XYZ file of C-alpha atoms in Angstrom:
641
model
C -0.048 0.122 -0.129
C 1.531 3.524 -0.375
C 1.174 5.865 1.932
C 1.347 9.733 2.347
C 4.024 10.750 3.981
C 4.948 14.195 5.925
C 7.640 13.238 7.567
C 10.665 10.279 7.247
C 10.880 7.872 10.003
C 14.314 5.917 11.329
C 13.853 2.095 10.170
C 12.093 3.102 7.097
C 12.927 3.190 2.825
C 10.927 5.263 0.249
C 10.181 4.754 -3.137
C 7.686 6.542 -5.462
C 5.748 3.853 -7.226
C 4.658 4.029 -11.135
C 1.172 5.072 -10.280
C 2.613 8.191 -8.912
C 4.696 8.772 -11.935
C 2.137 8.631 -13.991
C 0.045 11.033 -12.385
C 2.930 13.167 -12.685
C 2.771 12.636 -16.782
C -0.355 12.829 -16.764
C -1.302 15.884 -15.001
C -2.462 19.649 -16.695
C 1.008 21.321 -16.123
C 3.702 23.337 -17.641
C 6.268 20.597 -19.054
C 8.968 22.588 -17.620
C 7.070 22.093 -13.755
C 6.833 18.799 -14.907
C 9.556 17.848 -15.656
C 10.642 19.475 -12.230
C 8.794 17.506 -10.761
C 9.400 14.026 -12.932
C 13.289 14.291 -11.753
C 12.418 15.176 -7.858
C 10.677 11.799 -7.887
C 13.595 9.907 -9.330
C 15.924 11.815 -6.801
C 13.995 9.588 -4.172
C 13.825 6.298 -5.891
C 17.791 7.024 -7.315
C 18.730 7.672 -2.815
C 15.967 4.671 -1.995
C 18.212 2.455 -4.753
C 21.591 3.294 -3.052
C 21.208 2.961 0.249
C 19.255 -0.461 -0.509
C 22.477 -1.512 -2.530
C 24.856 -0.719 0.542
C 26.813 1.585 -2.951
C 26.564 3.590 -5.952
C 26.992 7.194 -7.051
C 24.937 9.794 -5.424
C 26.637 13.342 -6.160
C 27.003 12.634 -10.039
C 23.251 10.711 -10.428
C 21.672 14.187 -8.523
C 23.632 16.570 -10.949
C 22.496 15.148 -13.964
C 19.315 14.153 -13.114
C 17.000 16.715 -15.131
C 19.745 16.666 -18.059
C 18.277 13.092 -17.776
C 14.177 13.832 -17.431
C 14.446 16.629 -20.275
C 16.132 14.311 -22.735
C 13.515 11.314 -22.483
C 10.551 14.067 -22.032
C 11.518 16.114 -24.206
C 13.737 15.645 -27.207
C 12.416 11.689 -27.851
C 9.220 12.031 -28.982
C 9.977 12.120 -32.996
C 8.549 8.611 -33.728
C 11.103 8.320 -37.393
C 13.902 8.822 -35.700
C 16.303 6.561 -33.830
C 16.558 8.566 -30.622
C 19.885 7.440 -29.017
C 20.952 8.183 -25.156
C 23.641 7.149 -23.438
C 26.073 8.619 -20.592
C 29.619 8.007 -21.583
C 30.667 8.775 -17.541
C 28.194 5.822 -16.086
C 28.923 6.995 -12.781
C 25.181 8.777 -12.981
C 23.647 4.850 -13.930
C 20.793 5.349 -10.896
C 19.366 8.459 -11.720
C 19.130 6.536 -15.770
C 17.715 3.550 -14.217
C 15.431 5.796 -12.330
C 14.420 7.887 -14.805
C 13.818 4.631 -16.876
C 11.780 3.243 -14.496
C 9.383 6.427 -13.782
C 8.804 5.785 -17.491
C 8.053 1.926 -17.269
C 10.490 0.965 -19.511
C 11.995 -1.012 -16.541
C 10.072 -2.953 -14.216
C 9.357 -1.304 -11.019
C 10.270 -4.357 -9.219
C 13.990 -3.271 -9.963
C 14.325 -0.429 -8.175
C 15.505 -3.239 -5.326
C 17.971 -4.591 -7.558
C 21.068 -2.498 -8.055
C 24.344 -3.346 -8.127
C 22.537 -7.635 -7.925
C 22.975 -10.405 -9.974
C 20.092 -10.325 -12.590
C 19.469 -7.171 -11.260
C 20.660 -3.843 -12.311
C 24.663 -3.382 -12.761
C 26.879 -0.670 -11.116
C 27.516 0.900 -14.431
C 25.710 0.931 -17.919
C 25.451 -2.430 -19.244
C 23.630 -3.207 -22.613
C 21.804 -6.296 -21.183
C 19.556 -4.042 -19.422
C 16.547 -2.500 -21.000
C 16.772 1.112 -21.786
C 20.731 1.226 -22.440
C 22.101 1.205 -26.200
C 25.926 0.911 -25.155
C 27.955 -0.388 -22.098
C 30.426 2.474 -20.301
C 34.051 1.324 -19.235
C 37.052 4.067 -19.733
C 36.002 7.328 -19.723
C 36.149 9.240 -22.811
C 34.306 6.730 -25.130
C 30.750 7.559 -25.698
C 30.940 10.165 -28.325
C 32.585 7.833 -30.420
C 30.434 5.300 -29.786
C 27.386 7.908 -31.116
C 29.754 8.399 -34.400
C 29.476 5.025 -34.862
C 25.740 4.436 -33.718
C 25.017 7.586 -36.196
C 27.566 6.374 -39.317
C 26.076 2.272 -39.185
C 22.102 4.362 -39.070
C 23.511 6.843 -42.256
C 24.051 3.232 -44.404
C 20.840 2.259 -43.676
C 18.649 5.852 -44.728
C 17.970 5.904 -41.009
C 17.510 9.133 -39.018
C 19.342 9.250 -35.765
C 18.869 11.589 -32.720
C 21.626 11.062 -30.584
C 22.423 12.807 -26.780
C 25.403 11.937 -24.946
C 26.209 13.237 -21.364
C 29.795 13.817 -20.446
C 31.383 14.194 -17.366
C 33.847 17.409 -16.990
C 36.310 15.364 -15.654
C 35.970 12.735 -18.204
C 37.213 15.860 -20.318
C 40.914 15.332 -19.343
C 40.348 11.690 -21.419
C 42.489 12.344 -24.820
C 39.799 10.180 -26.516
C 37.407 12.561 -25.849
C 39.029 15.376 -27.755
C 39.913 13.000 -30.166
C 36.386 12.245 -30.979
C 35.681 15.687 -31.194
C 37.748 16.274 -35.161
C 35.578 13.592 -37.393
C 32.305 14.703 -35.957
C 33.332 18.156 -37.290
C 34.385 17.018 -40.371
C 31.546 15.260 -41.631
C 29.141 18.048 -40.158
C 27.554 15.490 -37.727
C 24.099 17.262 -36.955
C 22.680 14.332 -35.363
C 24.963 14.594 -32.252
C 24.219 16.856 -29.759
C 26.279 16.156 -26.240
C 25.896 17.827 -22.502
C 28.692 17.755 -20.020
C 27.318 17.513 -16.629
C 29.564 20.718 -15.410
C 28.943 19.774 -11.736
C 33.325 21.116 -11.328
C 33.701 18.002 -9.662
C 35.732 14.614 -10.491
C 35.668 11.581 -8.060
C 38.499 13.115 -6.008
C 38.278 16.994 -5.794
C 37.609 19.912 -7.950
C 38.036 19.639 -11.682
C 40.002 22.773 -11.431
C 42.709 21.720 -9.119
C 43.571 18.409 -11.228
C 43.186 19.807 -14.462
C 41.743 23.518 -15.350
C 39.424 23.339 -18.082
C 40.250 26.882 -19.325
C 38.042 28.360 -21.361
C 35.748 25.424 -22.601
C 33.463 27.398 -24.921
C 36.307 28.462 -27.457
C 37.898 24.882 -27.035
C 35.165 23.244 -28.380
C 34.207 25.944 -30.871
C 37.542 25.872 -31.855
C 36.564 22.128 -33.054
C 33.876 22.713 -35.500
C 31.219 22.392 -32.601
C 27.824 24.940 -31.674
C 28.457 25.356 -28.314
C 25.649 27.013 -25.594
C 25.650 27.320 -21.963
C 23.148 27.110 -19.526
C 21.976 25.980 -15.922
C 21.266 22.197 -16.425
C 19.549 22.434 -12.956
C 16.972 24.511 -14.011
C 14.714 23.126 -16.547
C 13.895 26.536 -17.725
C 17.317 27.385 -18.827
C 17.694 23.822 -19.847
C 14.559 23.372 -22.091
C 15.038 26.919 -23.765
C 18.910 25.592 -24.926
C 17.555 22.167 -26.488
C 14.843 24.322 -28.432
C 17.578 27.014 -29.362
C 20.238 24.179 -30.766
C 17.377 22.585 -32.989
C 17.901 25.411 -35.476
C 20.999 24.225 -35.378
C 21.293 21.734 -38.597
C 25.334 22.004 -39.978
C 27.075 20.799 -37.251
C 27.473 18.318 -34.195
C 26.646 20.423 -30.723
C 27.221 20.628 -27.218
C 25.734 22.197 -24.344
C 27.988 22.924 -21.259
C 25.274 22.047 -18.425
C 26.278 24.039 -15.591
C 25.078 21.992 -12.608
C 25.553 21.118 -8.587
C 27.087 17.741 -7.592
C 24.128 16.554 -5.111
C 21.782 18.742 -6.655
C 18.691 18.421 -4.297
C 19.802 17.202 -1.438
C 21.549 20.118 0.856
C 23.910 18.560 2.845
C 24.822 16.782 -0.253
C 25.068 19.637 -2.925
C 28.712 21.226 -3.893
C 28.782 24.754 -5.889
C 31.682 26.150 -7.406
C 31.905 28.965 -5.062
C 32.797 25.979 -2.035
C 36.981 26.040 -3.448
C 38.300 25.147 -0.944
C 36.774 21.683 -1.187
C 39.304 18.960 -0.377
C 37.273 16.217 -0.989
C 33.612 15.970 -2.286
C 31.576 13.409 0.321
C 29.398 12.049 -1.622
C 30.790 10.632 -5.141
C 30.208 7.846 -4.082
C 29.141 4.768 -1.633
C 25.592 5.233 0.348
C 24.780 7.089 3.201
C 24.369 6.880 6.836
C 21.043 5.646 7.976
C 20.411 9.224 9.204
C 21.785 10.771 6.456
C 19.885 8.875 4.119
C 16.211 9.860 6.406
C 17.867 13.875 6.563
C 17.993 13.430 3.120
C 14.785 11.908 2.361
C 13.322 14.021 3.765
C 14.313 17.425 2.142
C 13.318 15.558 -1.003
C 9.863 14.333 -0.034
C 9.216 18.548 1.754
C 10.185 19.835 -1.736
C 8.278 18.111 -3.878
C 5.293 18.263 -1.801
C 5.289 22.350 -1.393
C 5.866 22.110 -5.367
C 2.765 20.157 -5.819
C 0.821 22.083 -2.934
C 1.630 24.752 -5.600
C -0.377 23.483 -8.517
C -3.110 22.015 -6.428
C -2.370 18.700 -7.052
C -2.140 16.027 -3.987
C 0.871 15.088 -2.052
C 2.981 12.135 -2.448
C 1.702 8.600 -1.886
C 4.747 6.436 -1.553
C 5.948 2.514 -0.725
C 7.531 2.223 2.467
C 9.354 -0.814 3.618
C 11.695 -1.523 6.520
C 15.569 -1.241 6.671
C 17.569 -4.017 6.389
C 19.700 -4.702 9.730
C 23.607 -4.399 9.672
C 25.072 -7.703 9.826
C 27.851 -7.903 12.450
C 30.927 -7.543 10.775
C 33.653 -9.841 11.137
C 37.161 -9.182 11.349
C 39.418 -8.384 8.337
C 42.493 -6.602 6.747
C 42.753 -4.323 4.619
C 45.474 -4.447 2.140
C 44.839 -0.501 0.777
C 44.924 0.644 4.525
C 48.297 -1.686 5.049
C 49.727 -0.203 1.940
C 49.387 3.451 2.927
C 51.092 3.080 5.707
C 54.161 0.905 4.256
C 54.178 3.426 1.654
C 54.690 6.207 3.944
C 57.585 3.807 5.557
C 59.381 3.987 2.583
C 59.271 7.530 1.526
C 60.794 8.861 4.723
C 63.554 6.327 3.510
C 63.829 7.390 0.518
C 64.098 11.054 -0.881
C 63.371 10.070 -4.349
C 60.044 8.272 -4.110
C 57.694 10.187 -5.809
C 54.079 9.045 -5.960
C 51.623 9.956 -8.648
C 47.710 9.440 -8.855
C 44.764 9.006 -11.462
C 42.066 10.946 -9.916
C 41.579 7.940 -7.126
C 43.654 9.525 -3.803
C 40.722 7.965 -1.522
C 40.427 4.615 -2.814
C 44.468 3.868 -3.517
C 45.115 4.565 -0.026
C 47.566 7.701 -1.072
C 45.688 10.562 0.686
C 48.049 10.296 3.699
C 51.414 10.590 1.142
C 49.868 13.454 0.158
C 49.668 14.985 3.462
C 52.941 14.336 4.219
C 55.427 15.017 1.396
C 52.963 17.274 -1.164
C 56.346 18.256 -3.313
C 56.921 14.965 -4.059
C 53.114 14.028 -4.676
C 51.487 14.247 -9.009
C 47.813 14.753 -9.249
C 47.700 13.713 -12.802
C 43.931 13.187 -12.909
C 41.941 10.833 -15.111
C 45.072 10.560 -17.609
C 46.557 7.067 -17.198
C 48.783 7.374 -20.464
C 49.951 10.804 -19.503
C 50.373 10.075 -15.709
C 52.365 6.613 -16.743
C 54.310 8.542 -19.475
C 55.805 11.657 -16.627
C 56.552 8.411 -14.038
C 58.551 7.296 -17.645
C 60.322 10.505 -17.876
C 60.893 11.130 -13.615
C 62.238 7.499 -13.678
C 65.020 8.959 -16.149
C 65.877 11.258 -14.011
C 67.232 9.434 -11.151
C 63.674 9.431 -8.856
C 61.446 6.290 -7.933
C 57.690 6.977 -9.114
C 54.702 5.056 -7.323
C 52.090 5.740 -10.134
C 48.556 4.780 -8.882
C 45.188 3.872 -10.727
C 42.688 1.229 -10.523
C 43.772 -2.122 -11.736
C 41.435 -2.484 -15.350
C 42.850 0.915 -15.855
C 46.160 1.370 -15.618
C 46.998 -2.438 -17.360
C 45.005 -1.435 -19.927
C 44.787 2.096 -20.952
C 47.880 3.152 -19.926
C 49.839 -0.523 -21.296
C 51.389 1.166 -24.280
C 53.239 3.508 -22.178
C 54.309 0.731 -19.375
C 55.940 -0.924 -22.834
C 57.749 2.053 -23.894
C 58.881 2.606 -20.139
C 60.002 -1.051 -19.530
C 62.581 -0.229 -23.150
C 64.262 1.702 -21.401
C 65.843 -0.051 -18.265
C 64.326 2.426 -15.280
C 62.769 1.347 -12.655
C 58.926 2.820 -11.806
C 56.543 0.845 -9.616
C 52.871 0.514 -10.747
C 49.943 -0.216 -8.268
C 46.836 -1.356 -9.704
C 44.084 -1.204 -6.952
C 40.231 -2.981 -6.861
C 42.176 -5.791 -9.070
C 40.336 -9.146 -9.081
C 36.408 -9.708 -9.455
C 35.275 -7.714 -6.144
C 33.858 -5.944 -5.436
C 31.277 -7.168 -7.638
C 28.861 -4.358 -7.495
C 30.306 -1.753 -9.667
C 30.367 -3.961 -12.685
C 32.197 -5.240 -15.328
C 34.027 -2.241 -16.273
C 35.533 -2.123 -12.935
C 36.238 -5.854 -12.007
C 39.894 -6.247 -12.994
C 40.077 -9.967 -14.022
C 42.933 -9.693 -17.131
C 45.228 -6.900 -16.081
C 47.940 -10.121 -15.136
C 47.502 -11.021 -18.933
C 47.906 -7.933 -20.347
C 51.129 -6.844 -18.417
C 52.791 -10.432 -17.533
C 54.931 -10.317 -21.306
C 55.903 -7.068 -20.501
C 59.660 -7.168 -20.043
C 61.606 -6.125 -17.427
C 58.241 -6.045 -15.063
C 57.310 -8.116 -11.850
C 53.718 -8.862 -11.472
C 52.986 -9.649 -7.370
C 49.971 -9.444 -5.647
C 49.944 -9.955 -1.572
C 47.874 -12.104 0.401
C 47.718 -10.084 3.767
C 48.683 -6.722 5.441
C 51.742 -8.389 6.662
C 52.715 -9.261 2.795
C 51.782 -5.889 1.434
C 54.779 -4.423 3.459
C 56.938 -7.248 2.777
C 56.257 -7.106 -1.363
C 56.575 -3.494 -1.359
C 59.806 -3.962 0.439
C 61.208 -5.721 -2.018
C 59.798 -3.854 -5.297
C 61.576 -0.625 -3.169
C 64.592 -1.803 -2.400
C 65.599 -5.410 -3.543
C 64.135 -5.293 -7.116
C 66.075 -4.231 -9.931
C 63.286 -3.948 -12.526
C 59.568 -2.683 -12.636
C 56.901 -4.308 -10.742
C 53.211 -3.994 -10.524
C 51.764 -4.507 -7.672
C 47.687 -6.235 -7.686
C 45.901 -4.913 -4.611
C 42.586 -6.341 -3.631
C 40.766 -3.223 -2.531
C 38.385 -4.989 -0.376
C 38.336 -6.057 3.308
C 38.672 -9.774 3.380
C 38.438 -11.724 6.587
C 42.430 -13.568 6.735
C 42.512 -16.084 8.744
C 45.689 -18.030 7.648
C 49.230 -16.924 8.890
C 52.140 -16.324 6.815
C 55.576 -18.827 8.328
C 57.339 -17.099 11.157
C 60.417 -17.987 8.509
C 59.217 -16.935 5.555
C 61.488 -14.778 3.579
C 60.554 -12.561 -0.071
C 62.694 -14.868 -2.735
C 61.601 -13.683 -6.793
C 59.704 -16.755 -7.900
C 58.891 -18.901 -4.493
C 56.163 -18.536 -2.497
C 55.341 -20.573 1.225
C 53.638 -23.360 2.366
C 50.501 -21.864 4.675
C 49.346 -25.620 5.345
C 50.950 -28.876 5.147
C 49.847 -32.167 3.000
C 50.815 -34.417 0.626
C 49.414 -35.994 -2.332
C 47.334 -32.831 -2.834
C 48.173 -29.280 -3.456
C 45.968 -25.661 -3.551
C 48.475 -23.020 -4.793
C 46.518 -19.320 -4.822
C 47.930 -15.756 -4.675
C 45.766 -12.460 -3.194
C 43.528 -12.588 -0.291
C 40.570 -14.194 -1.570
C 41.800 -17.243 -3.778
C 44.197 -17.837 -0.509
C 41.350 -18.111 1.505
C 39.123 -20.270 -0.374
C 42.247 -22.280 -0.750
C 42.977 -22.494 2.866
C 38.991 -22.151 3.913
C 38.834 -25.149 1.454
C 41.768 -27.425 2.299
C 40.380 -27.914 6.073
C 36.724 -28.702 5.001
C 38.263 -31.411 2.578
C 40.536 -32.934 5.526
C 37.779 -33.047 7.880
C 34.939 -34.436 4.978
C 37.312 -36.404 3.393
C 40.609 -37.055 4.844
C 43.089 -35.745 2.859
C 46.055 -33.814 3.308
C 45.536 -30.526 1.592
C 48.611 -28.486 1.040
C 47.902 -24.686 0.784
C 50.724 -22.256 -1.175
C 50.859 -18.874 -1.073
C 52.577 -17.866 -4.118
C 52.697 -14.191 -4.639
C 54.379 -14.225 -8.379
C 52.120 -13.955 -10.528
C 54.418 -14.067 -14.346
C 57.719 -15.893 -13.434
C 58.096 -18.764 -10.698
C 61.130 -20.663 -9.469
C 60.804 -24.301 -11.750
C 63.457 -25.825 -9.478
C 61.039 -24.346 -6.213
C 57.666 -25.779 -7.498
C 58.639 -29.248 -8.354
C 60.767 -29.694 -4.995
C 57.042 -28.582 -3.314
C 54.924 -30.234 -5.774
C 56.699 -33.156 -5.511
C 54.646 -35.338 -3.361
C 51.432 -34.459 -4.893
C 49.632 -36.503 -7.634
C 46.903 -33.308 -7.716
C 47.841 -29.946 -8.028
C 44.626 -27.247 -8.007
C 45.543 -23.667 -8.790
C 42.881 -20.636 -8.144
C 42.497 -17.488 -10.823
C 41.345 -14.325 -9.647
C 41.625 -13.109 -12.980
C 40.537 -14.845 -16.403
C 42.006 -18.132 -17.046
C 44.277 -17.174 -19.906
C 47.032 -16.030 -18.939
C 46.730 -15.677 -15.182
C 49.083 -17.506 -13.130
C 47.823 -20.745 -13.311
C 48.890 -20.535 -17.135
C 52.065 -20.621 -15.743
C 52.450 -23.393 -13.977
C 50.294 -25.538 -16.518
C 53.524 -24.851 -18.183
C 55.612 -25.860 -16.409
C 54.595 -29.222 -15.215
C 54.093 -29.949 -18.460
C 57.719 -29.009 -19.102
C 57.809 -32.268 -17.324
C 57.098 -35.392 -19.406
C 57.627 -37.563 -16.253
C 55.405 -35.869 -14.207
C 52.802 -37.295 -11.929
C 50.986 -34.704 -11.253
C 46.727 -33.905 -12.289
C 46.379 -30.221 -12.894
C 43.358 -28.915 -12.379
C 42.537 -25.138 -12.878
C 39.555 -22.573 -11.329
C 39.632 -19.099 -13.186
C 37.171 -16.734 -14.496
C 35.522 -18.035 -17.551
C 33.065 -15.281 -18.216
C 32.489 -11.962 -17.767
C 32.017 -10.715 -14.428
C 29.067 -10.842 -12.697
C 27.363 -7.587 -10.700
C 26.111 -8.232 -7.433
C 27.241 -8.998 -4.070
C 30.279 -9.910 -3.103
C 28.951 -13.316 -2.295
C 26.484 -13.078 -5.132
C 29.411 -12.874 -7.304
C 31.538 -15.608 -6.028
C 29.108 -17.789 -6.435
C 28.250 -17.034 -10.170
C 31.914 -17.650 -11.030
C 32.185 -20.591 -8.562
C 34.969 -19.578 -6.531
C 33.336 -21.133 -3.929
C 34.467 -23.929 -0.999
C 32.085 -26.158 -2.586
C 33.335 -25.799 -5.845
C 37.781 -26.804 -4.673
C 36.069 -29.964 -2.539
C 34.025 -31.520 -5.533
C 37.354 -31.270 -7.297
C 38.876 -32.681 -4.577
C 36.391 -35.510 -4.162
C 36.389 -36.688 -8.030
C 40.127 -36.798 -8.001
C 40.010 -39.622 -5.336
C 37.324 -41.516 -6.145
C 39.371 -42.335 -9.393
């Protein structure tokens, strides 16, 4: 049942049912007022979705809400054209989903399935109704739209293509590359809207890479440019009306917006020039913040409805889920932050580079303590890695940071170029592996080992626990003469194993965590090693086996003599990869075992065999069979034979 809501109550969650959207859409009111009301109903649902999912991007969803709402309610009314809209930045996926749900394009029951298996992915994916393209690394949007327009032209289909980008996204080179041919070919079908909320993920765009005279820059590329207040529906609507007159060139609207628009304590304006970190870029609000924010949105909406002599909102309610008791977990990012500071104090040549992910990669403390040795490069991994190459040529020790999915692929050619100069650089790729499962496959880095493993003079490692983070980073800084890539899992994880007291870092060699004979499981990183360890204990209890567990942090080089020695008493060897099957650590283990024609080892691999699923961490691990029962079944099948 729907409830008329005056005051939001702690412990409850609120969302707008489809009939309320239809009531607004069918109301006899001015179109600008209609879009404004529709966008606020979408904000209520967006906040609900993110709070229920436990993660998401509130700030950019709220800043772009009027833009997305206006396009769907007013620009998609030409039935003779192929109407295309998508967001190139992708962080505003909850806003887009809310609009599509409000229009009945996506089923209402999907409201509670953001970032869940068989639900709504954390970033747009074509598997979702109404989504025309996937997002990936930033900057791809205009290029994809040009391709769609070109394909439609061949088929003599008229196109209206609207692409939403972020202002931080303009630091990507592909954005500027994509402008040129669109102008050369007079692609008037294209309308790009820049959600200019002045903030990227960590801080102000102007602090990272000032856009300067953006209007002049865009015009110099041959585009028609107009500017408006992107949260003022009247100004926004008039601007869309104005650009319809342009029929000989592509068009871009610079929409000045407010990140977090609609909730007072989430809003940010360019006046706040001293902002260090914006708090609502990603993540879910606390229970108290959710109630406070929801109340503001309800109050504003009901006040607007009352002014139009319309009935107040009737919302659906449900009780908030209780938060489960958290077990103690180790944070490899926190451990890395501490060991980075320790090494920096000992090595004055150590410098840190960041790609707009200072908080997520654990380097904010370094920036505070060593500001002169810190360089914020923004959303420009290729530029960052090449700058690091120049630093290394002049005697510095650059430590380069980004998410593994972007660092390993976006800047792959630049990493290779640096390696050919035989300098020393340390690359740190966080958010590695299949977890967290919520952001979706664009952020689940499960191909970085294969992307980097063949680069000469580059050693790939992944620590399994906080202690090993410190040990491996020390080895990379002080012992390894070549460059290193440190693969870091960002999700805090319960660690129930301990490294041996006599464990020392030796290139290509790991350590035995659990002794055993006949069967051995080899893994790396906190998630696979924990899976191996817990599976071995269960197998020993249930099947009466003796399973050996090896933690092997080396991803692209394994000491052959050592691995043959530790596997000499094993008939079954299982490797676990937090990576695609092709090119993971298991590939190297298999190569070594196959070289020995007299080997008695049966080799089985557990790895990721399909594009990663989006969902809770537990859902994703189960979907890809990275669970204890799968490991135990492999052991049981071997023993049965």
